[in-house]
Short mmCIF file of C-alpha atoms and ligand atoms in Angstrom, two decimals:
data_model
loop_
_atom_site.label_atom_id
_atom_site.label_comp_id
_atom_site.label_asym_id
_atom_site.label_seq_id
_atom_site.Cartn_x
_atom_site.Cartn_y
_atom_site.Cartn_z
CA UNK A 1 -46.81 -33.78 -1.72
CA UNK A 2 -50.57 -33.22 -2.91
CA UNK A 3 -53.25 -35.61 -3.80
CA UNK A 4 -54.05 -33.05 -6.87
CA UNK A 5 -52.95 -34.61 -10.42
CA UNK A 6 -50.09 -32.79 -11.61
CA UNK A 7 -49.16 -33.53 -15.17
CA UNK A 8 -45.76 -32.18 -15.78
CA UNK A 9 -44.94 -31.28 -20.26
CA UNK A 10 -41.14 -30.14 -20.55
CA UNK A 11 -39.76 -29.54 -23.76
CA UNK A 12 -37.79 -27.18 -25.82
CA UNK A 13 -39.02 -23.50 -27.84
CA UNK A 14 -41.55 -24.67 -30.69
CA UNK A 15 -41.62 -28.11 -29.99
CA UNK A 16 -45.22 -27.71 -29.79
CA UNK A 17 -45.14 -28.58 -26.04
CA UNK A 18 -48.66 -25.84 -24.79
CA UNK A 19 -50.64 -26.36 -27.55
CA UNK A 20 -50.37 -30.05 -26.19
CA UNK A 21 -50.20 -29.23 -22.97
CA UNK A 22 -53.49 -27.50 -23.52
CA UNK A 23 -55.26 -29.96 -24.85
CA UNK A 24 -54.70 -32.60 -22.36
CA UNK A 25 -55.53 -30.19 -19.74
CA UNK A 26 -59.24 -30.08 -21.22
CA UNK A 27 -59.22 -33.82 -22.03
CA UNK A 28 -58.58 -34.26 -18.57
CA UNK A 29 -60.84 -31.51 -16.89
CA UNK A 30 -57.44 -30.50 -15.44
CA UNK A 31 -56.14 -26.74 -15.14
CA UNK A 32 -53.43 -25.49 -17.28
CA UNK A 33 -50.33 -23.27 -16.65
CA UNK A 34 -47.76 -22.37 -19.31
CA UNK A 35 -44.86 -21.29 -17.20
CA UNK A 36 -43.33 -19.97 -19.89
CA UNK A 37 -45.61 -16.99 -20.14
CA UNK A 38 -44.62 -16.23 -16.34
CA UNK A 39 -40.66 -15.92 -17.44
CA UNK A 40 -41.67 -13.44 -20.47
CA UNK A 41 -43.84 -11.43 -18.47
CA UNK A 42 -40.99 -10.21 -16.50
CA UNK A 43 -38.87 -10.10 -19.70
CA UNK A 44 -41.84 -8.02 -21.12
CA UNK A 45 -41.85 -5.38 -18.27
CA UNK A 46 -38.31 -5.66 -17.96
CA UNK A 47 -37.95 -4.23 -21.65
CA UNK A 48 -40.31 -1.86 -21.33
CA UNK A 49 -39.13 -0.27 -18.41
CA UNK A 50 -35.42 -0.14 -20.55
CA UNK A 51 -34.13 -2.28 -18.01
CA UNK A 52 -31.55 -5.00 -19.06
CA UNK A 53 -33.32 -8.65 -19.27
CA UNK A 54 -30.28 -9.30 -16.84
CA UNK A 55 -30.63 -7.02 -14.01
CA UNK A 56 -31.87 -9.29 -10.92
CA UNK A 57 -33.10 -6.57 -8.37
CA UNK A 58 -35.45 -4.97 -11.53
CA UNK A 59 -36.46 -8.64 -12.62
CA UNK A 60 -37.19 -9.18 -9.08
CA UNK A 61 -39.38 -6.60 -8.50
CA UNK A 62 -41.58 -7.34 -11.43
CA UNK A 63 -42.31 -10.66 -9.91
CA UNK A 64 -43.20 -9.09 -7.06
CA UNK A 65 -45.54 -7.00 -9.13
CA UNK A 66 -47.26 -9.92 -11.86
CA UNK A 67 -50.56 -10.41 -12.17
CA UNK A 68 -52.99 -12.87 -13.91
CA UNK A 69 -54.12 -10.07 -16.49
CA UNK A 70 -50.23 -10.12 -16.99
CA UNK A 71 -50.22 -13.41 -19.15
CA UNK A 72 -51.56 -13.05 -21.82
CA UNK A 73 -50.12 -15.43 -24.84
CA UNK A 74 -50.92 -12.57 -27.57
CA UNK A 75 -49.03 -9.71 -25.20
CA UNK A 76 -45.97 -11.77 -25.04
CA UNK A 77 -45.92 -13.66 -28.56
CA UNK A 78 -42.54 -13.38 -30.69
CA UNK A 79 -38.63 -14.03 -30.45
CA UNK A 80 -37.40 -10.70 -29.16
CA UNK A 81 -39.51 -11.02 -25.68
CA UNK A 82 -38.70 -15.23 -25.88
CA UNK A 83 -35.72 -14.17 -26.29
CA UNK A 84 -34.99 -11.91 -23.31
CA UNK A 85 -37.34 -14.59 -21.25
CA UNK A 86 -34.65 -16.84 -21.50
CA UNK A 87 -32.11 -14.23 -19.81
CA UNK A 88 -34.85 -13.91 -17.18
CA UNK A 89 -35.14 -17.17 -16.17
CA UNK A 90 -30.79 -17.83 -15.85
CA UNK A 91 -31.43 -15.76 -12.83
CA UNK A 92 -31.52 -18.62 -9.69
CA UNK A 93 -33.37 -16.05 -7.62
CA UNK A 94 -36.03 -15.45 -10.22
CA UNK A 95 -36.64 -18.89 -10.85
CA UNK A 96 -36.62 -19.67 -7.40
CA UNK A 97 -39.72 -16.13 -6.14
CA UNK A 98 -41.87 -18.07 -9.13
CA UNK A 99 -41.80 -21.36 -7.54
CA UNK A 100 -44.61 -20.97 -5.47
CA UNK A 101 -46.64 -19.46 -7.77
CA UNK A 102 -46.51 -23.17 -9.63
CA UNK A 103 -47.09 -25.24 -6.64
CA UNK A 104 -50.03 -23.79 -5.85
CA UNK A 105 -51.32 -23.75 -9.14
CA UNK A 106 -50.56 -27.30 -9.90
CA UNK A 107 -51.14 -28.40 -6.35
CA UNK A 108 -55.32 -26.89 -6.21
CA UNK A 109 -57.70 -29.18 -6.96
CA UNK A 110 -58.39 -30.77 -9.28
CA UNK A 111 -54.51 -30.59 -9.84
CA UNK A 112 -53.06 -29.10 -13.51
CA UNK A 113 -51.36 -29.77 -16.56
CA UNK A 114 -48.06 -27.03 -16.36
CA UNK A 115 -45.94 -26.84 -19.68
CA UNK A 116 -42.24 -25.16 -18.95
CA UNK A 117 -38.34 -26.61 -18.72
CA UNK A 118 -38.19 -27.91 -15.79
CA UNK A 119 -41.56 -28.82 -14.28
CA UNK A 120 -40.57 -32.51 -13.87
CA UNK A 121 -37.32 -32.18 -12.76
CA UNK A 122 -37.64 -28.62 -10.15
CA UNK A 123 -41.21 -27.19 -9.88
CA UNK A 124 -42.93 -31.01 -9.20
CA UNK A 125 -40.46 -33.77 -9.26
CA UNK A 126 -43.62 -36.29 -7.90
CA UNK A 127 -45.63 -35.46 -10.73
CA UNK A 128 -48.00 -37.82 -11.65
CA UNK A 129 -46.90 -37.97 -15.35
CA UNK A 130 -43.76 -36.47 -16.64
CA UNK A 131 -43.72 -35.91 -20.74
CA UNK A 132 -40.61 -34.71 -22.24
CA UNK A 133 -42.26 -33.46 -26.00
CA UNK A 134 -39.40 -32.78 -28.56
CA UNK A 135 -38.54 -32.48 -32.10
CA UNK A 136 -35.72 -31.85 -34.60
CA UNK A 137 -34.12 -28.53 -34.19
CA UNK A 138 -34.86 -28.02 -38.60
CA UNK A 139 -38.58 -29.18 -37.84
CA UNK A 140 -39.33 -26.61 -34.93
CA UNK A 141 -37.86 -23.67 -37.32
CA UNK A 142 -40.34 -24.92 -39.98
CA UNK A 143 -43.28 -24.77 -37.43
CA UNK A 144 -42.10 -21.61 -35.72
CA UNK A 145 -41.71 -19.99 -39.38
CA UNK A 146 -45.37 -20.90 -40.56
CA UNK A 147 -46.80 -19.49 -37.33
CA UNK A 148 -44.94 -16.39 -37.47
CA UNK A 149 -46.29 -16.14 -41.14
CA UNK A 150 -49.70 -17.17 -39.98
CA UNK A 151 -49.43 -13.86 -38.06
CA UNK A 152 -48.50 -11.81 -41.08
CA UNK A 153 -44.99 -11.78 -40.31
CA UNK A 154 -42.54 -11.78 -42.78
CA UNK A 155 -40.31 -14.34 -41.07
CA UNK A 156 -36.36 -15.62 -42.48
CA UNK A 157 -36.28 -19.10 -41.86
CA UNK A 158 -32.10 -19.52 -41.22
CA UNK A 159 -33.02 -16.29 -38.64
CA UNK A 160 -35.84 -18.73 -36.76
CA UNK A 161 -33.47 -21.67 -36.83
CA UNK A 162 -30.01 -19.46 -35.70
CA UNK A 163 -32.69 -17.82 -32.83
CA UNK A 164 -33.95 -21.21 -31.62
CA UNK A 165 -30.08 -22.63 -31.29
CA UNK A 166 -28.91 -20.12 -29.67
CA UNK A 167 -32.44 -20.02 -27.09
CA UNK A 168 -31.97 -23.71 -26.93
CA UNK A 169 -27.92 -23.57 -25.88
CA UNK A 170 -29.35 -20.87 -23.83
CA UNK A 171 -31.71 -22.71 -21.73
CA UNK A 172 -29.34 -26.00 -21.99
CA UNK A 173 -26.63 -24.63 -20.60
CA UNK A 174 -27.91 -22.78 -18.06
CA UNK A 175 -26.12 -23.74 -14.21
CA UNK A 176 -30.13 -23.56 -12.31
CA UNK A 177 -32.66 -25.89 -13.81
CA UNK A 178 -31.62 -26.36 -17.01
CA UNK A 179 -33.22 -28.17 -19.87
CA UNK A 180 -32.90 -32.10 -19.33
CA UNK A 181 -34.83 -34.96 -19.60
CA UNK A 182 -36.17 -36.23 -16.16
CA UNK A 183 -35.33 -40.14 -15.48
CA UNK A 184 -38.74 -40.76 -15.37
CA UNK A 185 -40.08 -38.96 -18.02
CA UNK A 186 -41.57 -40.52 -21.47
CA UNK A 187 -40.22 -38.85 -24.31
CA UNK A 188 -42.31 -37.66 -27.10
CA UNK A 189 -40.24 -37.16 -30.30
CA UNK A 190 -43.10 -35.54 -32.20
CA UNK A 191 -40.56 -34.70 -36.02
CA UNK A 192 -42.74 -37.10 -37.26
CA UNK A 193 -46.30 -36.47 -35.98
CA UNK A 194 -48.79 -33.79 -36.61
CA UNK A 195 -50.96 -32.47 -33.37
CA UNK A 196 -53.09 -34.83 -33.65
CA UNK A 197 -51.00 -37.69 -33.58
CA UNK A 198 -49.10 -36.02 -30.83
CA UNK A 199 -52.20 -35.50 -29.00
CA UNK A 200 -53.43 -38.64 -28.98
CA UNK A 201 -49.88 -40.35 -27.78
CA UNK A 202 -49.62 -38.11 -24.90
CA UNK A 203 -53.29 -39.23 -23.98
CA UNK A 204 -52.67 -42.63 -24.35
CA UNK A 205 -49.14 -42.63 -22.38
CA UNK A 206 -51.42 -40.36 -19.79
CA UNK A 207 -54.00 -42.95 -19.42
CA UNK A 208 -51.45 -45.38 -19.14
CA UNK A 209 -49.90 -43.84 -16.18
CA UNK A 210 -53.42 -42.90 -14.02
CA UNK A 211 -54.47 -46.39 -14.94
CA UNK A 212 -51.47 -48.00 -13.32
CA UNK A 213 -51.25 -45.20 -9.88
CA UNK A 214 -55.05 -45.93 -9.37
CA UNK A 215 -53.98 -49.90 -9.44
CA UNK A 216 -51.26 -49.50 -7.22
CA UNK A 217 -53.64 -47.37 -4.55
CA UNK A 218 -56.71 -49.84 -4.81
CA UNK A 219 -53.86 -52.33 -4.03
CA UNK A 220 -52.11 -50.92 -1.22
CA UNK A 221 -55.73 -49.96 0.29
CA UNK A 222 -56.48 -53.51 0.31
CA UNK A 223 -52.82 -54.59 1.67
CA UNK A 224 -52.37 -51.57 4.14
O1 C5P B 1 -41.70 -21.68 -23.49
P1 C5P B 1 -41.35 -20.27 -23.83
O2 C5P B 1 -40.61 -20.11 -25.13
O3 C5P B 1 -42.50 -19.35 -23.71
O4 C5P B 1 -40.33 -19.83 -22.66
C1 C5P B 1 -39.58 -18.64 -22.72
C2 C5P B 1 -38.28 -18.85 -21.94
O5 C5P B 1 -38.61 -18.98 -20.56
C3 C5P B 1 -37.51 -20.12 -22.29
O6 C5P B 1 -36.57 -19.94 -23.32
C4 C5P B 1 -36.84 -20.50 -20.99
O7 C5P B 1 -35.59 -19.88 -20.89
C5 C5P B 1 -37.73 -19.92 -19.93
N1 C5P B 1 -38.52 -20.93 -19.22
C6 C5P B 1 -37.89 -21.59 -18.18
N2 C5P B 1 -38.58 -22.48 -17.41
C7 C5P B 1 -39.87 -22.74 -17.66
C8 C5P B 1 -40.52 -22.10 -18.75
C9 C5P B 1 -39.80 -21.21 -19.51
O8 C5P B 1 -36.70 -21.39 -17.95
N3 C5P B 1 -40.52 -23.60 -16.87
#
């Protein structure tokens, strides 16, 4: 595929997965994509233009239509556009027109860190790295709940936690690309670790990896 470093962060809602993403992406002096924001995009002009989340000629067409200026994180914040995101993206044909919109972000140099569902399994199965971030069902509500009041909402917290099951058996059960584990992706159960301490795991594991593929070039270089 491409020489560019592709860094592939699956993971379920509110595990905390593009805030990390993020991150590395700078650490690395890598380019980031949050996929996610591409599948509530549609969702968000799908709901404005009262069309149903479901309708697969009207999601289509705003595909066809996205733009950078589209995706922005603050525009397409909260559970009722997540929500209607993950209707989006059950659609095969949807998933499939935003393909190459990732590979050519992840594949131009110097290569990218993309956070989604199913980077390391559909969008870049060769990816360099392949983290699977995670965390107890009860600890994303808590995290979800504090953000949503650290936006002056006035959030329930056994709403968050019913909303995230049901987004989760949502994007589990899907039939195209649904949430899974890669085989060879490390899994970072972060219940237990702030940001920080998720952060700097993910580096290490990261390092890790580009240590070992930059051995196993010098070698075959010298052994061609
Ligand atoms: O990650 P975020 O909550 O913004 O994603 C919104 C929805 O978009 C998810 O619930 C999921 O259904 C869908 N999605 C996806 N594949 C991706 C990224 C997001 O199916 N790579």
């Amino acid at each position: 595929m491409s020489e560019s470093v592709v860094i592939a962060v699956d993971g379920p809602a509110a595990s905390g997965k593009s805030t990390l993403a993020r991150r590395l992406a700078a650490a690395f002096g890598l380019r980031f994509l949050d996929t996610g924001l591409l599948y509530r995009a549609v969702a968000r002009r799908l709901l404005e233009g009262n069309r149903d989340p479901s309708d697969e000629r009207a999601a289509l067409e705003a595909v066809a239509a996205l733009a950078p200026e589209d995706l922005d994180p603050d525009a397409l914040a909260g559970e009722r556009i997540g929500e209607a995101a993950s209707r989006v993206a059950a659609m095969a044909a949807v998933r499939e027109a935003l393909l190459p919109w990732q590979r050519r972000f992840g594949r131009t140099p110097p290569g990218a860190v993309l956070a989604g569902r199913d980077i390391g399994t559909v969008v870049f199965p060769d990816a360099t790295v392949k983290l699977f971030v995670t965390a107890s069902l009860e600890e994303r509500a808590r995290r979800r709940f504090l953000e949503l009041r650290r936006r002056g909402r006035e959030p329930i917290f056994e709403r968050v936690l019913d909303e995230l099951r049901e987004r989760d058996r949502r994007d589990c059960e899907r039939s195209v690309a649904p949430l899974r584990v890669a085989e060879d992706a490390v899994v970072l159960d972060t219940t237990a670790l702030d940001a920080d301490a998720a952060f700097a795991a993910a580096r290490q594991l990261i390092e890790r990896e580009l240590a070992a593929r930059s051995a196993d070039s010098s070698r075959s270089e010298s052994n061609p």
